[in-house]
Tab-separated table of C-alpha atoms and ligand atoms in Angstrom:
chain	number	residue	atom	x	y	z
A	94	UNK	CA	91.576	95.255	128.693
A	95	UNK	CA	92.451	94.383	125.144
A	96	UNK	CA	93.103	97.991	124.045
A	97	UNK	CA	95.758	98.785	126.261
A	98	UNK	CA	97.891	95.443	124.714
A	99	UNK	CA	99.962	96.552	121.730
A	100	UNK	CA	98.427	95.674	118.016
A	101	UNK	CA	98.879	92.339	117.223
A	102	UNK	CA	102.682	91.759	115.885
A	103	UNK	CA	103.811	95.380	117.183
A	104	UNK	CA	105.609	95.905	120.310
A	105	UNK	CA	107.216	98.083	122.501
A	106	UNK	CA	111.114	98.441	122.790
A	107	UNK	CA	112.382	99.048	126.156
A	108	UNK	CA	115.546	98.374	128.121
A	109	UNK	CA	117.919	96.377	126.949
A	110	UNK	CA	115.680	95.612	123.792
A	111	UNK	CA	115.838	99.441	122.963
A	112	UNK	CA	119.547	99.338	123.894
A	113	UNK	CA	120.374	96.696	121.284
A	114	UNK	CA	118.201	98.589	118.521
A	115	UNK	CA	120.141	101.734	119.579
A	116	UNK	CA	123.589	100.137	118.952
A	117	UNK	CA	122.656	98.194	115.274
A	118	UNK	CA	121.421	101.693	114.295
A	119	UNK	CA	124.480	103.541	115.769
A	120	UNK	CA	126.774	100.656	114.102
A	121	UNK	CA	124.966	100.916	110.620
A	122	UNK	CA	124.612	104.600	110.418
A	123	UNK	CA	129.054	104.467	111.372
A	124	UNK	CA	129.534	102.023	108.698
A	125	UNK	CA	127.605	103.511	105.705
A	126	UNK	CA	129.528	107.062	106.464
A	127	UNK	CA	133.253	105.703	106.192
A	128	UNK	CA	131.811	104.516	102.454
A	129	UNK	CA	129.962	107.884	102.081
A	130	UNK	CA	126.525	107.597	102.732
A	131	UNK	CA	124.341	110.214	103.633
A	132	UNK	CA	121.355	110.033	106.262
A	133	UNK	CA	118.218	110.573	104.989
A	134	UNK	CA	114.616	110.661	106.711
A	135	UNK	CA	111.739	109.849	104.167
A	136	UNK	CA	107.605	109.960	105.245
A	137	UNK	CA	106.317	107.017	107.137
A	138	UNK	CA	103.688	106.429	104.801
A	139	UNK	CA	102.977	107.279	100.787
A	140	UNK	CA	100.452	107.568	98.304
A	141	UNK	CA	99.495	103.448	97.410
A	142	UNK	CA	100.824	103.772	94.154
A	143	UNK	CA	104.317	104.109	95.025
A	144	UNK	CA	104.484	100.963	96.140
A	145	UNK	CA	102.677	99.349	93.739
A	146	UNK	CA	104.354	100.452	91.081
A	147	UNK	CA	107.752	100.115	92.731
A	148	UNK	CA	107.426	96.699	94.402
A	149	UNK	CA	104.995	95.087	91.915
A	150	UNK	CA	100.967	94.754	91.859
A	151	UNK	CA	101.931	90.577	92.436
A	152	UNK	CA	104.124	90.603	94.813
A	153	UNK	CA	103.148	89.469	98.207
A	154	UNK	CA	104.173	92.741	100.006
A	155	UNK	CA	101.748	94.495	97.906
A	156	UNK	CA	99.124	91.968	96.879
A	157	UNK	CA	98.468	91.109	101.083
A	158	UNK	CA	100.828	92.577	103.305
A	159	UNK	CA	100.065	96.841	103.009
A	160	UNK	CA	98.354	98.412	105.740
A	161	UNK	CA	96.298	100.856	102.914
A	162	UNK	CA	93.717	103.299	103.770
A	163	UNK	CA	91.838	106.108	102.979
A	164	UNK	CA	92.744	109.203	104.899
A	165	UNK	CA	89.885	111.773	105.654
A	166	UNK	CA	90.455	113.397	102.427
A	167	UNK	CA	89.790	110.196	100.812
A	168	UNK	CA	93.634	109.972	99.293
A	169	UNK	CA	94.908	106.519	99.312
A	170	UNK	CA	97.646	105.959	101.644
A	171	UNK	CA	99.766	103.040	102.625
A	172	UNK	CA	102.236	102.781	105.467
A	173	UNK	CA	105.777	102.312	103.985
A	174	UNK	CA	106.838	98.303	103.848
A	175	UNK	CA	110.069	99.070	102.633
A	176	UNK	CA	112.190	101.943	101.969
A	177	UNK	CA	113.376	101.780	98.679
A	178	UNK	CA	110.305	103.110	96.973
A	179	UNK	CA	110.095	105.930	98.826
A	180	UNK	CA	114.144	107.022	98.794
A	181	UNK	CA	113.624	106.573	94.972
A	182	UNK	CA	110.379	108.750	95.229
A	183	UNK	CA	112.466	110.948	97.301
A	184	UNK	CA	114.987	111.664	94.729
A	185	UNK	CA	112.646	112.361	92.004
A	186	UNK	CA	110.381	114.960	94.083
A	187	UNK	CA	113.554	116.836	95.097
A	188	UNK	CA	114.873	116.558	91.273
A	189	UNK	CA	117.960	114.996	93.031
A	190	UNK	CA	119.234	113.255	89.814
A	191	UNK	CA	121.501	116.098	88.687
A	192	UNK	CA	123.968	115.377	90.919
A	193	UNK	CA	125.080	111.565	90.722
A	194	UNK	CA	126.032	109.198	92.521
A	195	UNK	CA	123.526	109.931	95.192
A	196	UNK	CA	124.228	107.671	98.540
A	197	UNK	CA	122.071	106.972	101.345
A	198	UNK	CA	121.402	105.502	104.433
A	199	UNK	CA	118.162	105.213	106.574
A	200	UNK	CA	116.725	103.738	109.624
A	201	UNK	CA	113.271	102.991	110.746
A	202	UNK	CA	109.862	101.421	111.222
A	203	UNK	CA	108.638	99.858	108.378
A	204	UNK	CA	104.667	98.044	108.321
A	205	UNK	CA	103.709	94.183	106.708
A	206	UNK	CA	100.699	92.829	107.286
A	207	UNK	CA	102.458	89.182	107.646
A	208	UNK	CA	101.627	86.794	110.292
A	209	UNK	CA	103.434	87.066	113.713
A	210	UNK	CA	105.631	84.895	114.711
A	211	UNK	CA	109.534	85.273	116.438
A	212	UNK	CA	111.601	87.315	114.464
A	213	UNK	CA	108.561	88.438	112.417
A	214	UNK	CA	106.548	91.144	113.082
A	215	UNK	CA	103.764	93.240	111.394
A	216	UNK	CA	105.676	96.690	112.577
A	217	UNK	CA	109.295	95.612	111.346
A	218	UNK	CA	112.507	98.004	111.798
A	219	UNK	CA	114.613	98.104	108.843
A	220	UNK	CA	118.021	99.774	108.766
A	221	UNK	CA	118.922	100.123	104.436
A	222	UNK	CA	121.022	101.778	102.378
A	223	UNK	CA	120.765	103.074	98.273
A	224	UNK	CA	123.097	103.937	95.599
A	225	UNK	CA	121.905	105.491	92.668
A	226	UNK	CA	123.918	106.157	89.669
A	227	UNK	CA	126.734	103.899	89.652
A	228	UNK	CA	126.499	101.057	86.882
A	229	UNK	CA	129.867	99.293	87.966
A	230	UNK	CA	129.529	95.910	89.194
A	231	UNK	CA	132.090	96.638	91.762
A	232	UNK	CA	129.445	98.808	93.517
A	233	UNK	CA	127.364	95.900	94.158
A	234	UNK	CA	130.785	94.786	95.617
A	235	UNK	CA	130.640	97.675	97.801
A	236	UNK	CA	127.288	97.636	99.450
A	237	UNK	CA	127.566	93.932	99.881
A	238	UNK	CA	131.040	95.021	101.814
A	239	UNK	CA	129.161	97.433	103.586
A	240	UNK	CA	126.328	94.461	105.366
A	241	UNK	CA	129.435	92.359	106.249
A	242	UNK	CA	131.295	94.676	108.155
A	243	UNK	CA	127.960	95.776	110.006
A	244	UNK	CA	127.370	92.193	110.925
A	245	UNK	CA	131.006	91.404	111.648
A	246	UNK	CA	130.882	94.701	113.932
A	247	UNK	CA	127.857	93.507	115.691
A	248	UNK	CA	129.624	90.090	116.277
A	249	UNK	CA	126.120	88.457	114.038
A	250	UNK	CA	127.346	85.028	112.144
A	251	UNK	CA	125.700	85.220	108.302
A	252	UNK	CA	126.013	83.439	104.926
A	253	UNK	CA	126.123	85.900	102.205
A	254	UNK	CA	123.918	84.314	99.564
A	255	UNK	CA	124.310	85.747	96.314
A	256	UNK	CA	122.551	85.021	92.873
A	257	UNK	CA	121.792	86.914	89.609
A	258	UNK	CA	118.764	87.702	87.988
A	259	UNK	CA	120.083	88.991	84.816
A	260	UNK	CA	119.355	91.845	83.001
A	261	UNK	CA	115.452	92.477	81.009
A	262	UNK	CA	116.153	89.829	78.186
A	263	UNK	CA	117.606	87.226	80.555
A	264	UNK	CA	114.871	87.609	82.517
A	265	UNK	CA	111.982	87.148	80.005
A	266	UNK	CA	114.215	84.227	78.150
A	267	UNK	CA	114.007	82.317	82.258
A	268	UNK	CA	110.593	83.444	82.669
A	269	UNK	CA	109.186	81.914	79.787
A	270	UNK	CA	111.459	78.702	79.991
A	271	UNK	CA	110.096	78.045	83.624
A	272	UNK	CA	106.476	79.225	82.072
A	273	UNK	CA	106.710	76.339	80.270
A	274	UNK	CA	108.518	73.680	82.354
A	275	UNK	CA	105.758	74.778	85.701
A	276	UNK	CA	102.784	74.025	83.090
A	277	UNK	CA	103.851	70.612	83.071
A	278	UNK	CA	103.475	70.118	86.616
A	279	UNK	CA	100.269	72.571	87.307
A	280	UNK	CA	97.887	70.270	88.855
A	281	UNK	CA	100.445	69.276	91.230
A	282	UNK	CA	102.143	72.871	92.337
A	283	UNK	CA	100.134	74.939	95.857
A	284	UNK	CA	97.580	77.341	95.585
A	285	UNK	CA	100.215	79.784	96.118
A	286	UNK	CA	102.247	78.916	93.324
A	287	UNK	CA	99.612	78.055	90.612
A	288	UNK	CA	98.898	81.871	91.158
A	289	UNK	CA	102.559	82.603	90.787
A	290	UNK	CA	102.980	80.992	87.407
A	291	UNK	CA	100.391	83.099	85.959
A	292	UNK	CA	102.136	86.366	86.974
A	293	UNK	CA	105.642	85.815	88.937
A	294	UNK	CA	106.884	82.128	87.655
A	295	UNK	CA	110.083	83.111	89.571
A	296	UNK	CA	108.917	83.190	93.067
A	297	UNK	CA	107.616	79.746	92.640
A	298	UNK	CA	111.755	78.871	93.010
A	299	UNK	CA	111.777	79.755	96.543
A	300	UNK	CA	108.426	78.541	97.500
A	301	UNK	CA	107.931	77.015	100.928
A	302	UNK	CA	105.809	74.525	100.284
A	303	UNK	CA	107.874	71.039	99.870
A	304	UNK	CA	106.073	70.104	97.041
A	305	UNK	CA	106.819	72.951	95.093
A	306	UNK	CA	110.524	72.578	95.849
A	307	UNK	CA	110.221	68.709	94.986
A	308	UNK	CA	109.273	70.135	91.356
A	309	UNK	CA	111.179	73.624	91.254
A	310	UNK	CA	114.402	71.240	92.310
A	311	UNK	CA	114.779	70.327	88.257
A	312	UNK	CA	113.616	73.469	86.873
A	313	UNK	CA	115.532	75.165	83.864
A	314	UNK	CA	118.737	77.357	85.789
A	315	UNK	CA	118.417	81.165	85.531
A	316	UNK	CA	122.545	80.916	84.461
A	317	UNK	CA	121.348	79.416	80.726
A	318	UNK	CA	119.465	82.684	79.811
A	319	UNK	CA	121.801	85.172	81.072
A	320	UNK	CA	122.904	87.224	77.731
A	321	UNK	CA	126.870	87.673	77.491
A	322	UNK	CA	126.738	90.727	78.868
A	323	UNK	CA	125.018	89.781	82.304
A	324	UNK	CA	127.072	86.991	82.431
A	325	UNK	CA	129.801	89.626	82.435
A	326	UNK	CA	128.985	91.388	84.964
A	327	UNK	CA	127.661	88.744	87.240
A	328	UNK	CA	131.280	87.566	87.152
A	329	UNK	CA	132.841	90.608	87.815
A	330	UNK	CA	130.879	90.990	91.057
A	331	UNK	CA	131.890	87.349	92.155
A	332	UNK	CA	135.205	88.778	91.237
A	333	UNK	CA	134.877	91.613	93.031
A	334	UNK	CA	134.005	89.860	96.426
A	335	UNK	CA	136.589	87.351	96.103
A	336	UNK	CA	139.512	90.517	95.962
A	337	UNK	CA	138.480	91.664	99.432
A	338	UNK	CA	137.788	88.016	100.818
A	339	UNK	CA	133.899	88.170	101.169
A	340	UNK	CA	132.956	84.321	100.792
A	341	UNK	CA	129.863	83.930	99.189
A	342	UNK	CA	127.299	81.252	98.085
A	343	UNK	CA	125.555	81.047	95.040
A	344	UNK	CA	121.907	80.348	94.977
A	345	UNK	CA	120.298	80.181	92.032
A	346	UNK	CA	116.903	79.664	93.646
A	347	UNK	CA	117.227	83.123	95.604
A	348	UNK	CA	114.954	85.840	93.190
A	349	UNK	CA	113.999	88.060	96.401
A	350	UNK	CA	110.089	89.286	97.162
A	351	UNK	CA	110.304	92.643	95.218
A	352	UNK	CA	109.239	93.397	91.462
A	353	UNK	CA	112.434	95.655	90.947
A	354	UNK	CA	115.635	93.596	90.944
A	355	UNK	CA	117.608	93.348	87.900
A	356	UNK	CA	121.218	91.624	87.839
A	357	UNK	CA	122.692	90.687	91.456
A	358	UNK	CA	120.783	89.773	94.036
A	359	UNK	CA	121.525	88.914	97.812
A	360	UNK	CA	120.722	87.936	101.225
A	361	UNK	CA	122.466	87.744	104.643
A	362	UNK	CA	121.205	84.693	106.161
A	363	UNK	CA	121.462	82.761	109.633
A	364	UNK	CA	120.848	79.108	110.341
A	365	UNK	CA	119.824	80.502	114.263
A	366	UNK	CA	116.473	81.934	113.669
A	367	UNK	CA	114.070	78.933	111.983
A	368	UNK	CA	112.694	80.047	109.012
A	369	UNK	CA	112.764	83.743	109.657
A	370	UNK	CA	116.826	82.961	108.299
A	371	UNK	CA	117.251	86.299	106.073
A	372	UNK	CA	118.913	88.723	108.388
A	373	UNK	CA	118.983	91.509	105.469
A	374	UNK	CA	118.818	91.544	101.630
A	375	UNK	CA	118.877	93.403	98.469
A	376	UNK	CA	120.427	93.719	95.246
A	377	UNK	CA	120.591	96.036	91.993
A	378	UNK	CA	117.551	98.018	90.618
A	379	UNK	CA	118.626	99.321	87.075
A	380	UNK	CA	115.491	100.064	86.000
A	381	UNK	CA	113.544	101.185	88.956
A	382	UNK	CA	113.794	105.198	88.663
A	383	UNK	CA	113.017	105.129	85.156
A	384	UNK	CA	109.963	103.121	86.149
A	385	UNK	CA	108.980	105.771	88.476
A	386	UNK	CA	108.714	108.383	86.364
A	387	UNK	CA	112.442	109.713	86.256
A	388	UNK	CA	115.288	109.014	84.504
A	389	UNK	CA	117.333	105.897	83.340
A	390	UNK	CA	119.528	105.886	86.502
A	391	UNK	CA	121.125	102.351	88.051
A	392	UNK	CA	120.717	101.435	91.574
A	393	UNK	CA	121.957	99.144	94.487
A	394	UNK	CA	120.958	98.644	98.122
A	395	UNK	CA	119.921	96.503	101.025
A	396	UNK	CA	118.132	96.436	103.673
A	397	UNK	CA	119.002	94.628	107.491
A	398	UNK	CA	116.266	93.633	109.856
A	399	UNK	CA	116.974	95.004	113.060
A	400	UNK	CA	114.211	92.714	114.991
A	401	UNK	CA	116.432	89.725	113.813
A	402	UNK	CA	119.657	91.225	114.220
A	403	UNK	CA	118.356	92.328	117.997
A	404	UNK	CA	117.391	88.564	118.698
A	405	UNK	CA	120.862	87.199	117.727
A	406	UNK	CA	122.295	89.512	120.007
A	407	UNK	CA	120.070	88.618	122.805
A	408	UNK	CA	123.300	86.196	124.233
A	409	UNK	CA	125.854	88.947	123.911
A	410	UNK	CA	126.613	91.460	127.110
A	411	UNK	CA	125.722	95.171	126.952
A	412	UNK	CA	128.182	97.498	127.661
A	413	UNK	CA	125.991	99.852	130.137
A	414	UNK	CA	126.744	103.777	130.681
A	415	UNK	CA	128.305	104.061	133.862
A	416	UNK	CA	127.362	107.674	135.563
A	417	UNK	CA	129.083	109.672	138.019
A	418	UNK	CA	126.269	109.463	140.683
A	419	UNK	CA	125.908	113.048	143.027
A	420	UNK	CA	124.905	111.380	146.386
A	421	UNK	CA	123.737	114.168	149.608
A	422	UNK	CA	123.606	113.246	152.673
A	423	UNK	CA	121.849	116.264	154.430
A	424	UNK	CA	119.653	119.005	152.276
A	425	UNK	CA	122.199	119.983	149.529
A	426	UNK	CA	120.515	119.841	146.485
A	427	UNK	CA	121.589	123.277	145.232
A	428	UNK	CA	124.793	122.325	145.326
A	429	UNK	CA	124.298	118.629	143.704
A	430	UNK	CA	122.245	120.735	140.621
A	431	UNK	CA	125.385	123.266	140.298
A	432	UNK	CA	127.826	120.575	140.865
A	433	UNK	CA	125.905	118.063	137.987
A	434	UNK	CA	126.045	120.793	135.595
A	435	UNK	CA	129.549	122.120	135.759
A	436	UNK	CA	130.350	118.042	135.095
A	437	UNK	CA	127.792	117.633	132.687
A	438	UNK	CA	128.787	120.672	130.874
A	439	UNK	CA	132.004	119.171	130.548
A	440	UNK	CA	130.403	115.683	128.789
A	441	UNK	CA	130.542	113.388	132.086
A	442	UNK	CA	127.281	111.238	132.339
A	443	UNK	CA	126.183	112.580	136.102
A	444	UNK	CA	122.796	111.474	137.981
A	445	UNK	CA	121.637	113.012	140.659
A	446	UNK	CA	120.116	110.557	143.379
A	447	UNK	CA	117.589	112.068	145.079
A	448	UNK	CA	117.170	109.930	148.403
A	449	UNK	CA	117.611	111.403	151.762
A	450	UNK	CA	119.006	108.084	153.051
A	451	UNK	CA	122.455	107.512	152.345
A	452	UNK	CA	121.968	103.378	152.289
A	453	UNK	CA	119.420	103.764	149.912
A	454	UNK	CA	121.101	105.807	147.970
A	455	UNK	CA	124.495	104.104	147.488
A	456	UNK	CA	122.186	101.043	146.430
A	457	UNK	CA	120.705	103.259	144.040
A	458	UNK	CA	124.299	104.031	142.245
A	459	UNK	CA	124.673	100.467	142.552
A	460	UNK	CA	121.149	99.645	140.435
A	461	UNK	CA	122.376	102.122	137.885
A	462	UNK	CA	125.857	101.223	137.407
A	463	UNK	CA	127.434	103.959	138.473
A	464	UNK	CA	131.418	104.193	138.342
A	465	UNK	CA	132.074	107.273	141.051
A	466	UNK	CA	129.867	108.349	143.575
A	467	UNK	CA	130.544	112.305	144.214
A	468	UNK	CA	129.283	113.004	148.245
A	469	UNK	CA	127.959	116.346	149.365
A	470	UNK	CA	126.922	116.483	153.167
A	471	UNK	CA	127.995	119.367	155.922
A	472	UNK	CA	131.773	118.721	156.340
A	473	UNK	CA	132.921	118.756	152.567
A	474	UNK	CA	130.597	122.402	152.052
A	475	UNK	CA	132.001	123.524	154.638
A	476	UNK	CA	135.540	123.032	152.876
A	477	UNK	CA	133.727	123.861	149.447
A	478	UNK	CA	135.071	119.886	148.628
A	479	UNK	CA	133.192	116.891	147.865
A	480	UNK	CA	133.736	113.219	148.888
A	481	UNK	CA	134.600	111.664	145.574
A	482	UNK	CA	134.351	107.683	146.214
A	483	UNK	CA	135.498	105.180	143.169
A	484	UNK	CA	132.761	102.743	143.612
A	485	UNK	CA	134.635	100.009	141.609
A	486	UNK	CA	137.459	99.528	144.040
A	487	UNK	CA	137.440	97.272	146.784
A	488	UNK	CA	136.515	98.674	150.358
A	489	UNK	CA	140.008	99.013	151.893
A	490	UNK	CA	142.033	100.374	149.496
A	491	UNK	CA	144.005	103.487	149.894
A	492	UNK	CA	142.060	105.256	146.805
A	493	UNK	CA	138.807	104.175	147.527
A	494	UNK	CA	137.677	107.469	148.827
A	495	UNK	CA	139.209	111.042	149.203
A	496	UNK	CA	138.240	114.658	149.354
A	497	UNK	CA	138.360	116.961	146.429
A	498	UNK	CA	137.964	120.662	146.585
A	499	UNK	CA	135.137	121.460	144.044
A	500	UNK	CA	137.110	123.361	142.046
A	501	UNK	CA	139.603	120.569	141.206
A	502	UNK	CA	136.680	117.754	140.645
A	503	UNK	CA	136.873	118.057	137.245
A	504	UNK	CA	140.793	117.310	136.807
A	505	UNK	CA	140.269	114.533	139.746
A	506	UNK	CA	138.088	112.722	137.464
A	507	UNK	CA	139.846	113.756	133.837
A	508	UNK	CA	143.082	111.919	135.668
A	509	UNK	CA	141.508	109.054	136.802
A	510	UNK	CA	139.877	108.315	133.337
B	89	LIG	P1	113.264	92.658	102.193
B	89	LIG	O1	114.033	91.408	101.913
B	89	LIG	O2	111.816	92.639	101.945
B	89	LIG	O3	113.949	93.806	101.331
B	89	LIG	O4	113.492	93.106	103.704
B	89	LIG	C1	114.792	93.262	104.244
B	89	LIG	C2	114.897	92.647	105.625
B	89	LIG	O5	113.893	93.169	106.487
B	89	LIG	C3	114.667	91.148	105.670
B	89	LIG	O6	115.827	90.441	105.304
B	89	LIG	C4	114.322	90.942	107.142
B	89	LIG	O7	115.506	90.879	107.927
B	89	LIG	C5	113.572	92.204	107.472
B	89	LIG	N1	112.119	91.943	107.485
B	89	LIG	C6	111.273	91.916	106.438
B	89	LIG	N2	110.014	91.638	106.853
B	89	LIG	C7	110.074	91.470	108.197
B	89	LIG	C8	109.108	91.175	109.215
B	89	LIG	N3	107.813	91.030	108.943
B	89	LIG	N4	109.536	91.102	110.507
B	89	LIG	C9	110.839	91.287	110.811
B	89	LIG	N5	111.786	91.565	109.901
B	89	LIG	C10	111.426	91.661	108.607
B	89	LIG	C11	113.525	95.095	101.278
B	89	LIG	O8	112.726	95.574	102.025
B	89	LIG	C12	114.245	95.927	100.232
B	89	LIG	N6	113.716	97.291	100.268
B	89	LIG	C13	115.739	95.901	100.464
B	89	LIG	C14	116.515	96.706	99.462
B	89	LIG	C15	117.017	97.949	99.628
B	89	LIG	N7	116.810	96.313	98.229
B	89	LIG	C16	117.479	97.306	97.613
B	89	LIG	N8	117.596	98.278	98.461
């Protein structure tokens, strides 16, 4: 029955899947806090126009990827694609912009209407991070830090790529230059990119199509019509990542999906996933808040892709929780509930097996991993003890299995830890 498959490019996470999505998110979340970045939780979806105007009316996110609709009040809504619009529209509804810098961190679903394929999906998972109010090029320094160590944490091999797309004036002065040089070649350029060159000349640089690249190959360089004082700061930022030995490579053809960049731009890339090869990306966003409606306040941030950071990891082992597992061999139940709390209220992982049959049951601490099995049947109540059996020690030796007056259970397994 079709509708009890998942939507087309969705899917469910479960087992180890889930387990690896658990541990980016646990590893990202660490990360961003020893820099000093705050959670923060935004709306799955927004009103349309957020992302319009923060992404950009061309771009292909919001020109054919948004899952829009009307909701029953007839509002226009669209699921979030990324998070940066809405953090920014976050800050401004909660007049956060008194108190600068602002840093945060998020994880979650986001939704792009792209075309399914491995490592791309139309319900994507994004873990990101923003920092608004912090002009110093050594910032962008910082959040680029901040991907590394996440990838180097979660054992992922990446390239940082790293280009710059100038401030507002160096960006016109390229626009118009490769206006002008694309003309030349119109007839020849895709669909795609003829449409670009009306309205977003720079994505035509890291077009897809071979044809365009043949062309884009001798295009006019975006470092030409950098003013001074981009140029500036570009180089600090190289400088920057060279004093804490991030190795970078510059790609002048990299100018990123989204309307908002200004200055450095990046991407985390892997030669292991075909052409789904950008692991994470992002870059600065001077202008973006003031484009929203607030005030003139810098940012910087990235975003990972936890789908492709998940399939990357697929080779790695899991480190499994390994329970205490309360095992009764006779009707003791009572005693395996009181017994499971006292443990669990003292932060041991305990399950309680609930088989009557002992066999079954020790296969059953087996299936879940567990480290100690903890035995109730008639002899060890009668001495208000329990069995307490180290499951990872061989058979015949002399530790294997003893008995352990309840009250000391705790300390027994504190000791052996
Ligand atoms: P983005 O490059 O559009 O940037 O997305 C970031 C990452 O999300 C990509 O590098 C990729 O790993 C993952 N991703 C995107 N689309 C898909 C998809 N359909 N399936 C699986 N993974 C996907 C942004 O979204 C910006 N908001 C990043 C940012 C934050 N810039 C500044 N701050």
């Amino acid at each position: 029955m079709k509708n009890l498959q998942p939507v087309r490019g969705t899917r469910d996470l479960i087992g180890d899947q889930a387990l690896r999505f658990e541990i980016i998110r646990n590893v990202g979340f660490g990360i961003a806090k020893l820099y000093g970045f705050e959670y923060i939780d935004t709306p799955i979806f927004e009103y349309t126009n957020v992302f319009k105007r923060a992404v950009g009316e061309t771009t292909d996110i919001v020109g054919k990827e948004m899952y829009t609709f009307n909701d029953k009040g007839g509002e226009e809504i669209t699921l979030r694609p990324e998070g940066t619009a809405p953090v920014v529209r976050a800050v401004l509804s909660n007049s956060l912009t008194q108190k600068l810098p602002l840093k945060f961190s998020y994880c979650g679903p986001m939704f792009r209407y792209e075309r399914p394929q491995k490592g791309r999906y139309r319900q994507l998972h994004q873990f990101g991070i923003e920092l608004f109010g912090i002009d110093n090029p050594y910032a962008d320094v910082e959040i680029i830090a901040i991907g590394m160590q996440i990838l180097e944490q979660l054992q992922i091999k990446a390239s940082l790529h790293l280009n710059t797309l100038g401030d507002n004036e160096s960006r016109n002065n390229y626009k118009a230059a490769l206006v002008e040089y694309f003309l030349r070649y119109e007839s020849e350029l895709s669909d795609d990119s003829k449409h670009r060159l009306r309205n977003n000349p720079l994505r035509i640089l890291d077009s897809k199509d071979i044809n365009d690249q043949k062309i884009a190959a001798d295009a006019p360089k975006g470092a030409q019509f950098l003013t001074a004082s981009a140029a500036a700061f570009f180089a600090k930022v190289c400088e920057g990542l060279s004093l804490i030995n991030i190795e970078y490579i510059k790609d002048d053809k990299l100018v990123r999906g989204l309307d908002y960049y200004t200055h450095t731009a990046f991407e985390f890339k892997t030669n292991e996933l075909g052409a789904q090869d950008a692991l994470g990306g992002g870059g600065r966003y001077d202008g973006l808040v003031e484009h929203m409606g607030g005030p003139a306040i810098p940012g910087v941030g990235f975003a990972m892709g936890l789908d492709r950071l998940a399939l990357l990891m697929e080779n790695q082992a899991l480190i499994k929780p390994s329970p205490i597992a309360i095992i009764c061999v006779g009707e003791y139940w009572s005693d395996a509930l009181k017994i499971s709390q006292l443990l669990r209220s003292n932060y041991k992982s305990v399950e309680i097996i609930y088989k009557n049959n002992p066999g079954k049951a020790f296969k059953e601490a087996d299936r879940i991993n567990a480290r100690y099995a903890v035995i109730i049947g008639e002899d060890e109540i009668k001495a208000n003890a329990v069995k307490l059996k180290d499951l990872t020690l061989s058979p015949d030796h002399p530790m294997k299995e003893r008995l352990v007056a309840i009250d000391n259970l705790l300390e027994a397994l504190n000791a052996k830890n």
